[in-house]
CSV table of C-alpha atoms in Angstrom, one decimal:
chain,number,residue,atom,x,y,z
A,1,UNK,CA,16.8,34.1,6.7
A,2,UNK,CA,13.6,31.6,7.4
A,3,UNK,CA,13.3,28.4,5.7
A,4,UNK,CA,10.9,26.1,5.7
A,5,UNK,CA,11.5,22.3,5.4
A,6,UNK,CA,9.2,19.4,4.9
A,7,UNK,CA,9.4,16.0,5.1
A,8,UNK,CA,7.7,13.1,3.2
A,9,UNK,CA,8.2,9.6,4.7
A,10,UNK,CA,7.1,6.0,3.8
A,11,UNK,CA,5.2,4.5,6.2
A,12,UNK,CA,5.2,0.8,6.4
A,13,UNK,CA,8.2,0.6,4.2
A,14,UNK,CA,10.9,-1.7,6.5
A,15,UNK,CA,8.3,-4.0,6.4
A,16,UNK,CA,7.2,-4.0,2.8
A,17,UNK,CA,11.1,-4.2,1.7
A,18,UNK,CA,11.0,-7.2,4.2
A,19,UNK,CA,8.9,-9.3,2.3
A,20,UNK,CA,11.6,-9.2,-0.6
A,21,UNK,CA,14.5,-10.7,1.9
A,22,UNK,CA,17.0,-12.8,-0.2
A,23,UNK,CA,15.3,-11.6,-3.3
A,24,UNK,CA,16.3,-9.4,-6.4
A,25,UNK,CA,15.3,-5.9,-5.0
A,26,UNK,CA,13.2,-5.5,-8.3
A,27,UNK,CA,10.4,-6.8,-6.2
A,28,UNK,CA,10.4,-2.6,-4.5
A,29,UNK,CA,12.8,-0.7,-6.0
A,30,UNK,CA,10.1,0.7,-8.8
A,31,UNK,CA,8.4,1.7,-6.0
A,32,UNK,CA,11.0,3.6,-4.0
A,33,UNK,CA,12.7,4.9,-7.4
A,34,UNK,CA,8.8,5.8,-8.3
A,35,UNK,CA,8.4,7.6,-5.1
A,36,UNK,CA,12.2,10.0,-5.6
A,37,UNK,CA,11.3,10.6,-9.1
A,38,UNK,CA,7.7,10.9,-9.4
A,39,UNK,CA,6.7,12.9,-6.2
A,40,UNK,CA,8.6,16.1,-6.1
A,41,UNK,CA,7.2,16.3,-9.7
A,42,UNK,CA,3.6,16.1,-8.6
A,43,UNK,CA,4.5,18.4,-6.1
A,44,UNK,CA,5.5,20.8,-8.6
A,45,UNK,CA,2.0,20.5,-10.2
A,46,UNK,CA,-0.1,21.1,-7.1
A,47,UNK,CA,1.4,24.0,-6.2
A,48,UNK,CA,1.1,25.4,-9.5
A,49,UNK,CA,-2.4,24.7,-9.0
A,50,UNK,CA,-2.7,26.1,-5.4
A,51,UNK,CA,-0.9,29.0,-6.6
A,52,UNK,CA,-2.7,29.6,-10.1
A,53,UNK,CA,-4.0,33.1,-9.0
A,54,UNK,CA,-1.1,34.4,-8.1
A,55,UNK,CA,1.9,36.3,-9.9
A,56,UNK,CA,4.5,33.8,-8.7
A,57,UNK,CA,4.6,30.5,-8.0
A,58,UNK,CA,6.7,29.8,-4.7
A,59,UNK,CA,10.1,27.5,-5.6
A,60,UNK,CA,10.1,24.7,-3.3
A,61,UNK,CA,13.2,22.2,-3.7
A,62,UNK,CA,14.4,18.7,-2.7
A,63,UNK,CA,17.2,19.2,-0.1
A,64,UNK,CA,18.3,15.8,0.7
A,65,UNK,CA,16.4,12.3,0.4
A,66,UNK,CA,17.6,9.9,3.3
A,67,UNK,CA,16.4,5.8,3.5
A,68,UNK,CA,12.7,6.6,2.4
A,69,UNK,CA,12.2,10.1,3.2
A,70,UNK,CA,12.2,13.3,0.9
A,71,UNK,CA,13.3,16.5,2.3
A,72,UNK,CA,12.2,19.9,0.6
A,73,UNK,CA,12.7,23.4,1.2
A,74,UNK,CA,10.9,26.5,0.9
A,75,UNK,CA,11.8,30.4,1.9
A,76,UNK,CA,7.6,31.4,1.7
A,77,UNK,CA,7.0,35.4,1.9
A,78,UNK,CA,4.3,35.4,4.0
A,79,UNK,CA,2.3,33.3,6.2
A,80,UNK,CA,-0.6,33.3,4.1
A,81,UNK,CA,2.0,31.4,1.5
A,82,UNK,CA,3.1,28.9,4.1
A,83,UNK,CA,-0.1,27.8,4.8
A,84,UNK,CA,-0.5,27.3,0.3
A,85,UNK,CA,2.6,25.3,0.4
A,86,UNK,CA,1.4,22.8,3.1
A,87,UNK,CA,-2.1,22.7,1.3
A,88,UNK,CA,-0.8,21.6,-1.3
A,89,UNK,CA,2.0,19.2,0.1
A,90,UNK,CA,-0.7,17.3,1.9
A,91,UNK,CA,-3.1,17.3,-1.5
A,92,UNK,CA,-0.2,16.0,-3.3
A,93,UNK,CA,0.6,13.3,-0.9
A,94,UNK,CA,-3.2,12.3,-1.2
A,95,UNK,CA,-3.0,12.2,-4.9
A,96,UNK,CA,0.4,9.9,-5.1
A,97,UNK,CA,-1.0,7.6,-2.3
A,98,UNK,CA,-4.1,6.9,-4.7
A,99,UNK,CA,-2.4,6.3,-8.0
A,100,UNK,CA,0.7,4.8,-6.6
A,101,UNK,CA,-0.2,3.0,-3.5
A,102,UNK,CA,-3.4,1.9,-3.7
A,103,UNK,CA,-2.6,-2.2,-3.5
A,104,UNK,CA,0.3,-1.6,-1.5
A,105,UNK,CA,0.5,-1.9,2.2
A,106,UNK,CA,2.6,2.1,2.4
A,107,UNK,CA,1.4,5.4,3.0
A,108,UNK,CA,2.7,9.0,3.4
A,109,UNK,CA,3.2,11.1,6.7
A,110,UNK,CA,4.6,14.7,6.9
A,111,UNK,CA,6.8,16.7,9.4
A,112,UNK,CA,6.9,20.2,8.4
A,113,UNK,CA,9.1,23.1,10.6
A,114,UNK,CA,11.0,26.3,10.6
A,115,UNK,CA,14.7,27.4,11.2
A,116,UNK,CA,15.9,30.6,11.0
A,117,UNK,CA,19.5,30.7,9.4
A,118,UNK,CA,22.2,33.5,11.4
A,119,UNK,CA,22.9,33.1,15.1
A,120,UNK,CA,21.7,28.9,16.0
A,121,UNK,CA,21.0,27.9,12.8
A,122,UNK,CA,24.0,27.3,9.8
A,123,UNK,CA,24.2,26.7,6.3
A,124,UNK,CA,27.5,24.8,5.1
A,125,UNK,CA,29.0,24.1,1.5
A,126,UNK,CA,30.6,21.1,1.3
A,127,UNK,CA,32.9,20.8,-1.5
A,128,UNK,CA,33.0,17.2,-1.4
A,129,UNK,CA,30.0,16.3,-2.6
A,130,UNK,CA,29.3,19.2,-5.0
A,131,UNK,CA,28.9,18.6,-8.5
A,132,UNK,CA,31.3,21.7,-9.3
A,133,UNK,CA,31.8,25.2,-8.0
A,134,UNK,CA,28.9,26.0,-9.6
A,135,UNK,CA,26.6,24.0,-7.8
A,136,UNK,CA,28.1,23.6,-4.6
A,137,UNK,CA,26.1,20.3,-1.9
A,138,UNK,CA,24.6,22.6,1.2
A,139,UNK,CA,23.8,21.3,4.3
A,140,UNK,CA,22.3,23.3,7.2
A,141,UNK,CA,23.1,22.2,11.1
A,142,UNK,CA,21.6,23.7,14.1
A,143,UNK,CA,18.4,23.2,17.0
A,144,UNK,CA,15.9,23.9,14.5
A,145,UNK,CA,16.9,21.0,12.1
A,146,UNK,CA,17.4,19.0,15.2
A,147,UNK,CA,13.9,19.5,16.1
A,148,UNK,CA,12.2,18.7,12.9
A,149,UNK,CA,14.1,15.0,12.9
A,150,UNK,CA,12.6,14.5,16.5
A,151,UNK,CA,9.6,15.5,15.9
A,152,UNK,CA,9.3,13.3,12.6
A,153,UNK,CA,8.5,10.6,14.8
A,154,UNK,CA,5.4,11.5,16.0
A,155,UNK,CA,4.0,12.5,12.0
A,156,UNK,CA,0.8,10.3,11.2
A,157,UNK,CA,-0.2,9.3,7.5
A,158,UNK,CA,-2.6,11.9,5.8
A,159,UNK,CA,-1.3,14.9,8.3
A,160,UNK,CA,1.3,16.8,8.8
A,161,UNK,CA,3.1,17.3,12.3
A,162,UNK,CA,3.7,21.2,12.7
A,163,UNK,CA,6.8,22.6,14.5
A,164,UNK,CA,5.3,25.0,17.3
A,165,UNK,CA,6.9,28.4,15.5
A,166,UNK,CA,5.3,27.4,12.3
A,167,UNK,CA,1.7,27.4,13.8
A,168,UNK,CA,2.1,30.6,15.6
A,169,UNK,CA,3.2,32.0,11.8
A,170,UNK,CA,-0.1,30.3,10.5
A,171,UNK,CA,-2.3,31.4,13.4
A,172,UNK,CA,-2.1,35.3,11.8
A,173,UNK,CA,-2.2,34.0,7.6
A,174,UNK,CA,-5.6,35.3,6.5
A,175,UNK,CA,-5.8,31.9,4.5
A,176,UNK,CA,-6.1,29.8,8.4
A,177,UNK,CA,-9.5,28.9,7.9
A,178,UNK,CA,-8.3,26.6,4.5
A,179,UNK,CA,-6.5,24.4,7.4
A,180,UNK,CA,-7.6,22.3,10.6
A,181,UNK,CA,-5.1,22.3,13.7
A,182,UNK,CA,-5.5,19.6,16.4
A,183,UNK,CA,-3.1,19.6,19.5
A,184,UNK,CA,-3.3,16.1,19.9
A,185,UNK,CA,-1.2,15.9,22.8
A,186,UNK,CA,2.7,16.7,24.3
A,187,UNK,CA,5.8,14.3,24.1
A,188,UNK,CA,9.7,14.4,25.1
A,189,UNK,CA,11.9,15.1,22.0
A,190,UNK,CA,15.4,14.5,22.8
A,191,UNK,CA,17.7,17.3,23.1
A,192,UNK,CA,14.4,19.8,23.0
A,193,UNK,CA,12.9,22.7,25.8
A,194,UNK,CA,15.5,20.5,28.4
A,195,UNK,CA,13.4,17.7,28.9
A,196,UNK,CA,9.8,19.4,29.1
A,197,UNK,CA,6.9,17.3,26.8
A,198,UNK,CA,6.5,19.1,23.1
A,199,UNK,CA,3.4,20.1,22.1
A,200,UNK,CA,2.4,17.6,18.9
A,201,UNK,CA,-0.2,19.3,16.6
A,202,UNK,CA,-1.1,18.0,13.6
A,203,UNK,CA,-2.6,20.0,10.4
A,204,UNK,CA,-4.8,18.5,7.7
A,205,UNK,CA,-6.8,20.4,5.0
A,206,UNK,CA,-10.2,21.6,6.2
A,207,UNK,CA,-11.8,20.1,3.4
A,208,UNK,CA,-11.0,17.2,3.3
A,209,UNK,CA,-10.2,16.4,6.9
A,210,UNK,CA,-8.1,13.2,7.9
A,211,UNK,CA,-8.3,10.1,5.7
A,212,UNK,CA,-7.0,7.5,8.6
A,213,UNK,CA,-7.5,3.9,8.1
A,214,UNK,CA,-9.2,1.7,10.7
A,215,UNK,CA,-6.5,0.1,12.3
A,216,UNK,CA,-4.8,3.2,12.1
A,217,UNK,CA,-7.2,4.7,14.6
A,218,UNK,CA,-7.4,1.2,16.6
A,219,UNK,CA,-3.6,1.4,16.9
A,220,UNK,CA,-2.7,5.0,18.0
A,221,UNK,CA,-4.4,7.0,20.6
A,222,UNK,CA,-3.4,9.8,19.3
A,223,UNK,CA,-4.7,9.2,16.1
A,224,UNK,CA,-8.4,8.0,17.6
A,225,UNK,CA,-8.3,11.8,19.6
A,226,UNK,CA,-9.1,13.6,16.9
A,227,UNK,CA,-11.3,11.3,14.5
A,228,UNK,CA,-14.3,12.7,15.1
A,229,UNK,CA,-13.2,16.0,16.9
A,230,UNK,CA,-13.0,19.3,16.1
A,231,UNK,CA,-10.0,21.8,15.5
A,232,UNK,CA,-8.5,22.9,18.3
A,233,UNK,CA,-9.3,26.8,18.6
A,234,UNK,CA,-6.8,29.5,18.4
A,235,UNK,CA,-6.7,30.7,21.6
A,236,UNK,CA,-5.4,27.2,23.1
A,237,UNK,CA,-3.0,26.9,20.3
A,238,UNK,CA,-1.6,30.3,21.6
A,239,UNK,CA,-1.2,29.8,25.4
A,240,UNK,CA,0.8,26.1,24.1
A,241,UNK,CA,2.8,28.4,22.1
A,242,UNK,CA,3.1,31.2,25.2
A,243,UNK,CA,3.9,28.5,27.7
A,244,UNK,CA,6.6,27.1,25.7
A,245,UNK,CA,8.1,31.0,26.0
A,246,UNK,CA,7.4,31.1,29.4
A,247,UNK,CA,9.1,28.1,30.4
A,248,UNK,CA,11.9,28.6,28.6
A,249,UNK,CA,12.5,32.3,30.2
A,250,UNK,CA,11.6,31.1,33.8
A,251,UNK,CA,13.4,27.8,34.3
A,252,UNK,CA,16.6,28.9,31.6
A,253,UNK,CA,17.0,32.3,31.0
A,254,UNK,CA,16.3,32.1,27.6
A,255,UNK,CA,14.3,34.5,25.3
A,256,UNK,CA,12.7,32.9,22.3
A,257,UNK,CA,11.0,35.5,19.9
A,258,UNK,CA,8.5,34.9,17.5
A,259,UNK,CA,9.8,34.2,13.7
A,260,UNK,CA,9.4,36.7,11.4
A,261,UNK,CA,8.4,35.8,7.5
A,262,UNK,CA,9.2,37.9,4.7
A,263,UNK,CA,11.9,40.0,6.3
């Protein structure tokens, strides 16, 4: 079984809670308690929009909110759904940014990635902290979780950061061209292909493109690399994605196939 999860984080909020030290939290807890309440529901609405065409509308469900962070999940049927979902993910944190944030010093930045549920990925019920046998608390544990948290860090405001086996699913949707790739570099993620730099590529809608602020680009090289560039083109998406195989074969014996969607 393949999920999809995606993350929706608060950027610049340890700071804006900051300014309430030794203060009633009324000052921000609207605006967090806005955030848990009022975003999964204008999620809901975008991708009834995205998928208005279409016989069904894809169920994509909060998993877990942790500190400022939203965590959803998704089983899409086909790549050509995936790429929908994150369309309309990144339109929705557009939209709440403008009515929500627009005189406040936060934004919104995305991590979206894959794990496939059997052999190195688990799903637990944890009796615990479920309401009643009926609807039992799941938690899922494994590489593949681990590598969305680490690669979390390196998500921008208005992108996403894509998980390398989620762009090789989006590189054969027939819907591609509705999204803009960028490898905007490589980084160590801790516990990840032993030690060798991760590709970081970021999506945003083609478009609309990315909607950085100035000292957002003045601040993060990465972030300046692809201002004013263009998408990075399939083919160099592929051989990241082929060299990440390749290494992990050579140098550790291990075989990582391609995910399959909709099996």
């Amino acid at each position: 079984m393949l999920r999809l999860f995606l993350s929706v984080d608060m950027v610049g909020s340890t700071q804006f809670k900051a300014k309430f030290s030794g203060r009633a939290s009324d000052g921000w807890l609207d605006t967090f308690h806005t955030f848990f309440t009022h975003f999964p529901l204008m999620l809901a609405g975008q991708l009834g929009f995205e998928f208005l065409d279409k016989e069904e509308t894809p169920a994509v469900d909060v998993w877990k909110m942790m500190g400022d962070e939203v965590i959803f999940m998704a089983q899409p049927s086909s790549a050509e759904e995936l790429a929908s979902i994150l369309r309309a993910l990144l339109r929705t944190m557009k939209l709440y940014e403008q009515q929500h944030y627009e005189k406040l010093p936060l934004r919104l930045k995305g991590t979206a990635w894959l794990a496939e549920f059997g052999e190195y990925n688990i799903e637990l019920d944890i009796p615990e902290l479920s309401y009643s046998d009926a609807a039992p608390h799941v938690d899922f544990i494994g590489p593949d979780l681990d590598l969305g948290f680490r690669l979390s860090k390196f998500a921008r405001p208005a992108s996403l950061v894509l998980s390398l086996d989620l762009v090789e699913l989006l590189l054969g949707a027939d819907n591609l061209s509705s999204v803009a790739l960028y490898l905007v570099g490589s980084e160590e993620l801790k516990g990840v292909l032993f030690g060798r730099p991760y590709p970081i590529i970021w999506m945003a809608d083609a478009e609309t493109g990315f909607d950085f602020l100035p000292w957002e680009i003045e601040t993060c090289s990465m972030t300046a690399s692809v201002t004013d560039a263009l998408p990075t083109d399939n083919d160099t998406l592929r051989r990241a994605i082929d060299d990440m195989r390749l290494y992990l074969r050579k140098m550790h014996g291990i075989e990582r196939d391609a995910f399959q969607i909709g099996k």
